[in-house]
Amino acid sequence: MKIMKFGGTSVGSVDSIKKVKQIVEAEREPVIVVVSALGGITDQLIRTAVMATRGDIAYESEFNSMARRHEEMIQQVIPSGSKKRMLEKSIHALLDELKDIYQGLYLLKDISSNMEDTVVSYGERLSSLIVGALIEEAEVFDARSFMKTERKHNKHLLDSELSNQLIRETFRELPKVSVVPGFISSDKNTGRVTNLGRGGSDYTAAVIAAVLEASVLEIWTDVDGFMTADPKVISTAYAIEELSYVEAMELCNFGAKVVYPPTIYPAFHENIPILIKNTFNPKAQGTIIRAQLSDNTKPIKGISSINDTALITVQGLGMVGVIGVNHRIFRTLAQNGISVFLVSQASSENSTSIGVRNVDADLACEVLNAEFAKEIATGEINNVVAEKGLATVAIVGENMKHTPGIAGKLFGTLGRNGINVIACAQGASETNISFVVDATWLRKTLNVIHDSFFLSEYQVLNLFICGVGTVGGSLIEQIRQQREKLMMERGLKLNVVGVASGHYAVFDRDGIDLNNYRELLKQGGESNLDRLKEEVIGMNIFNSVFVDCTASDDVASLYKDFLNHNISVVAANKVAASSQYENYKELKQTARRRGVKFLFETNVGAGLPIINTINDLINSGDKILRIEAVVSGTLNFIFNTISDEIKLSDTIRLAKEKGYSEPDPRIDLSGKDVIRKLVILAREAGYPIEQDDVEKNLFIPQELFEGSLDDFWAKVPALDADFEERRQRLVAENKRWRFVARLDEGKASVSLQEVNQWHPFYNLEGSNNIILLTTERYKEYPMMIQGYGAGASVTAAGVFADIMSIANI
Ligand code: ADP
Ligand code: ASP
Ligand code: MG
């Protein structure tokens, strides 16, 4: 014999209730079917009562809609005939009673708790009649005749002994299908209708299962089983195959609504397995809750949470070593009916924190302040205060026991994502670690933990990409092409959650379709700095990286805020790393303090591994003595192209046309770009220099940089003749020009140099870059890094590499 419980959603619609019929009728052995009210009806019954009591006549239309819902259900699922006529008669009789009750409430404007219990009982009474008529060979029983409660601590508690006896008597003879309304009961003394608490149909089913020693208790609901987390919050949650009774208890007691907590104990006591199944997907395996589990289960089974948390802290130096303080705290709370669900006390005994529901917080403070009034007056104990608006999260699993590193992983993950833990508790049973966070961080908290404990097959990195020009555009294309492979081979999911151009910005925490991002960008609304900052920080999404592919000062000014919100920054933009040394230092320190990254490898030499190499040398104890570098692809192109036919002014124009130079080529010609790069290299090499410290030896007179861009184009040909003369001499001497950045013993300079054919810079082709690093270890033969130093695709690839290195944290 088995018990099958169908929840509100399972009996809530025509389609679902037909599925219930199929599922039950497929059973061969006798079954007891416990049903909830039609989904949403219990809430609506209560809401309507509140309206009527308030004198709001709109209660009538609420009532009518409930009546119509039941009537329409009957019309659509029960075939015409005498059975249907009898059902309609019973349903109308119940609805008439209910209507009279509401009218009474409307007139009296008063509702007792007993009346409220009466009102809500109609939900299950109505639904059980419909299901009873729908299923072949079914007989309906009235749970009020055997589920008996008594009043204790202002609550209706089941009298198990009496109920067990009555259940045994009621089901001495088992029909093929017995249909029982869940949730409702009656008082053993007064006979008045009562109930077992919201969600209580599960409990009705468990109690019957235990008494009749059912082979299994099946709970049919609207999800594929007990999931790793609430699927309404975590879209990637999945059904857990099996749970122990303890694990199920820990999880459902703590917010996993799928099973009503008191349900577990009766089943556990009689060792009856509980199977959670999906009415809408009966083929899914579901979750089995039982005593013996297979060996290979994970240490963490699930995560649950309670959003509604306040933390009461009793604190004071006078508490240390005093016996009986905790006794007084808990006695006082218990006497005032305040339930405590988390306790944390430091071993110094100087403070005890207690988690309660927000509604209980003020009362808790009041009664504790009264209890400790004397100690507060003398200063031994501080005034008791409550911190409201918090949330409690628990990770649960019996295999956590004796497995080191779970708490480390948990708190490490939270820390890296900027989530502050306000209090935490782990009992010696080691089946549950609970902790309290600010409620506004709950969603992110659940996501990061779920991601790190359950989806460890792949890690998610959430990217905001700012700038969709040549570099940003290439990056997005590279991500689009690599994504599948990274997911399959590296277990890394790159989720682009924001894209911004100078004009538009689009944000979507579920990920932006990269095949269509330009279109989505246009529909995403206007882009401006404030919005960018608000959206990126406001999304508060875990494992996030802001990628700056612009050259904008404004965008660079946002980094500090982002890092402070635990968002890593990857910049192709050189502005921040070459800004005031103090600012550069602060950004690096902020990143370190927050456990995130600030990376800008592409600031020098595009995709060439220069900054990383310098860091690796220094981290391993080397010292950078000298850096000589050609790091301007533009200038190198100019000096490689200049010839007797192509004059200086022509090469500048050509560099611009080919996209090698900045839109205003003077930024390259003035050495500004090279100076920035040199400053960045020097700083990474351990020399705290500013741009002004770099000695400039320019090859174009200063006055050409002072006027407008048009003036510049007009005046630059005047330099051609002189340059040509110098060039001819250079050719005769078999030398070449290179614009060299140099750092020597902390002194930085940029200058146009003539190199002979034995110099390593002599053969530097096209727009390539070269860097020579002379260090204590690489002294006689400096280390040389050479290759493409400019271009959208190599720069984007460098940015991509920075992003990948964040994934490897
Ligand atoms: P029923 O009406 O069948 O009793 P409930 O609404 O009481 O259904 O419980 C099922 C719901 O519980 C699911 O739809 C889901 O939103 C919620 N839920 C919360 N946590 C979990 C979890 N860990 N696993 C499964 N469902 C959960
Ligand atoms: N109908 C009741 C409720 O909504 C009981 C249940 O569904 O289990 O709380
Ligand atoms: Mg339920």
CSV table of N, CA, C and O and ligand atoms in Angstrom, one decimal, residues 5-9 35-43 46 120 123-124 182-184 197-203 257 260, ligand 2:
chain,number,residue,atom,x,y,z
A,5,LYS,N,0.6,11.9,-2.3
A,5,LYS,CA,0.1,13.2,-2.0
A,5,LYS,C,0.3,14.1,-3.2
A,5,LYS,O,1.4,14.2,-3.8
A,6,PHE,N,-0.8,14.8,-3.6
A,6,PHE,CA,-0.7,15.7,-4.7
A,6,PHE,C,-0.9,17.1,-4.2
A,6,PHE,O,-1.9,17.4,-3.6
A,7,GLY,N,0.0,18.0,-4.5
A,7,GLY,CA,0.0,19.4,-4.0
A,7,GLY,C,-0.9,20.2,-4.9
A,7,GLY,O,-1.5,19.8,-5.9
A,8,GLY,N,-1.0,21.5,-4.5
A,8,GLY,CA,-1.9,22.4,-5.1
A,8,GLY,C,-1.7,22.6,-6.6
A,8,GLY,O,-2.7,22.6,-7.3
A,9,THR,N,-0.5,22.6,-7.0
A,9,THR,CA,-0.3,22.8,-8.5
A,9,THR,C,-0.7,21.6,-9.2
A,9,THR,O,-1.2,21.6,-10.3
A,35,VAL,N,-4.9,15.0,-1.0
A,35,VAL,CA,-4.8,16.2,-1.9
A,35,VAL,C,-4.8,17.5,-1.2
A,35,VAL,O,-5.4,17.7,-0.1
A,36,SER,N,-4.2,18.5,-1.8
A,36,SER,CA,-4.2,19.9,-1.3
A,36,SER,C,-5.4,20.6,-2.0
A,36,SER,O,-6.0,20.0,-2.9
A,37,ALA,N,-5.6,21.8,-1.6
A,37,ALA,CA,-6.6,22.7,-2.3
A,37,ALA,C,-6.0,23.0,-3.7
A,37,ALA,O,-4.8,22.9,-3.9
A,38,LEU,N,-6.9,23.4,-4.6
A,38,LEU,CA,-6.5,23.8,-5.9
A,38,LEU,C,-5.4,24.9,-5.7
A,38,LEU,O,-5.6,25.8,-4.8
A,39,GLY,N,-4.4,24.9,-6.5
A,39,GLY,CA,-3.2,25.8,-6.3
A,39,GLY,C,-3.7,27.3,-6.1
A,39,GLY,O,-4.5,27.8,-6.9
A,40,GLY,N,-3.3,27.9,-5.1
A,40,GLY,CA,-3.6,29.3,-4.9
A,40,GLY,C,-4.9,29.6,-4.1
A,40,GLY,O,-5.2,30.7,-3.7
A,41,ILE,N,-5.7,28.5,-3.9
A,41,ILE,CA,-7.0,28.7,-3.3
A,41,ILE,C,-6.9,29.0,-1.8
A,41,ILE,O,-7.6,29.9,-1.3
A,42,THR,N,-5.9,28.4,-1.1
A,42,THR,CA,-5.8,28.7,0.3
A,42,THR,C,-5.5,30.2,0.5
A,42,THR,O,-6.1,30.8,1.4
A,43,ASP,N,-4.6,30.7,-0.3
A,43,ASP,CA,-4.3,32.1,-0.2
A,43,ASP,C,-5.5,33.0,-0.5
A,43,ASP,O,-5.8,34.0,0.2
A,46,ILE,N,-8.1,33.1,2.3
A,46,ILE,CA,-7.6,34.0,3.4
A,46,ILE,C,-7.8,35.4,3.0
A,46,ILE,O,-8.4,36.3,3.7
A,120,VAL,N,-10.4,28.4,5.7
A,120,VAL,CA,-9.3,27.7,4.9
A,120,VAL,C,-9.6,26.3,4.6
A,120,VAL,O,-9.1,25.7,3.7
A,123,GLY,N,-10.9,24.8,1.1
A,123,GLY,CA,-10.0,24.5,-0.1
A,123,GLY,C,-9.9,23.0,-0.3
A,123,GLY,O,-10.1,22.4,-1.4
A,124,GLU,N,-9.4,22.3,0.8
A,124,GLU,CA,-9.2,20.9,0.7
A,124,GLU,C,-10.5,20.1,0.6
A,124,GLU,O,-10.6,19.0,0.0
A,182,GLY,N,-5.9,16.8,2.5
A,182,GLY,CA,-4.8,17.1,3.4
A,182,GLY,C,-5.0,18.3,4.2
A,182,GLY,O,-6.1,18.9,4.1
A,183,PHE,N,-4.1,18.6,5.1
A,183,PHE,CA,-4.0,19.9,5.8
A,183,PHE,C,-5.1,20.0,6.9
A,183,PHE,O,-4.8,20.5,8.0
A,184,ILE,N,-6.3,19.6,6.7
A,184,ILE,CA,-7.3,19.9,7.7
A,184,ILE,C,-7.4,18.8,8.7
A,184,ILE,O,-7.1,17.6,8.5
A,197,GLY,N,-1.2,23.6,9.6
A,197,GLY,CA,-0.2,24.6,9.2
A,197,GLY,C,-0.1,24.7,7.7
A,197,GLY,O,-0.3,23.7,7.1
A,198,ARG,N,0.4,25.8,7.2
A,198,ARG,CA,0.5,26.0,5.8
A,198,ARG,C,1.4,25.0,5.2
A,198,ARG,O,2.5,24.7,5.8
A,199,GLY,N,1.0,24.3,4.1
A,199,GLY,CA,1.8,23.3,3.5
A,199,GLY,C,1.6,21.9,4.2
A,199,GLY,O,2.3,20.9,3.9
A,200,GLY,N,0.6,21.9,5.1
A,200,GLY,CA,0.4,20.7,5.9
A,200,GLY,C,-0.1,19.5,5.3
A,200,GLY,O,-0.1,18.4,5.9
A,201,SER,N,-0.5,19.5,4.0
A,201,SER,CA,-1.0,18.3,3.4
A,201,SER,C,0.1,17.2,3.4
A,201,SER,O,-0.2,16.0,3.5
A,202,ASP,N,1.3,17.6,3.2
A,202,ASP,CA,2.4,16.7,3.2
A,202,ASP,C,2.4,15.9,4.6
A,202,ASP,O,2.7,14.7,4.6
A,203,TYR,N,2.2,16.6,5.6
A,203,TYR,CA,2.2,16.0,6.9
A,203,TYR,C,1.1,15.0,7.1
A,203,TYR,O,1.3,13.9,7.6
A,257,LYS,N,10.7,24.7,0.4
A,257,LYS,CA,9.3,24.6,0.6
A,257,LYS,C,8.7,23.3,0.1
A,257,LYS,O,7.6,23.0,0.4
A,260,TYR,N,6.9,20.0,3.6
A,260,TYR,CA,6.6,20.6,4.8
A,260,TYR,C,7.4,19.9,5.9
A,260,TYR,O,7.3,18.7,6.1
B,2,ASP,N1,-3.5,24.1,0.9
B,2,ASP,C1,-2.7,24.3,2.1
B,2,ASP,C2,-1.7,25.4,1.8
B,2,ASP,O1,-1.7,26.0,0.7
B,2,ASP,C3,-1.9,23.0,2.4
B,2,ASP,C4,-1.0,22.4,1.4
B,2,ASP,O2,-1.1,22.8,0.2
B,2,ASP,O3,-0.2,21.6,1.7
B,2,ASP,O4,-0.9,25.8,2.7
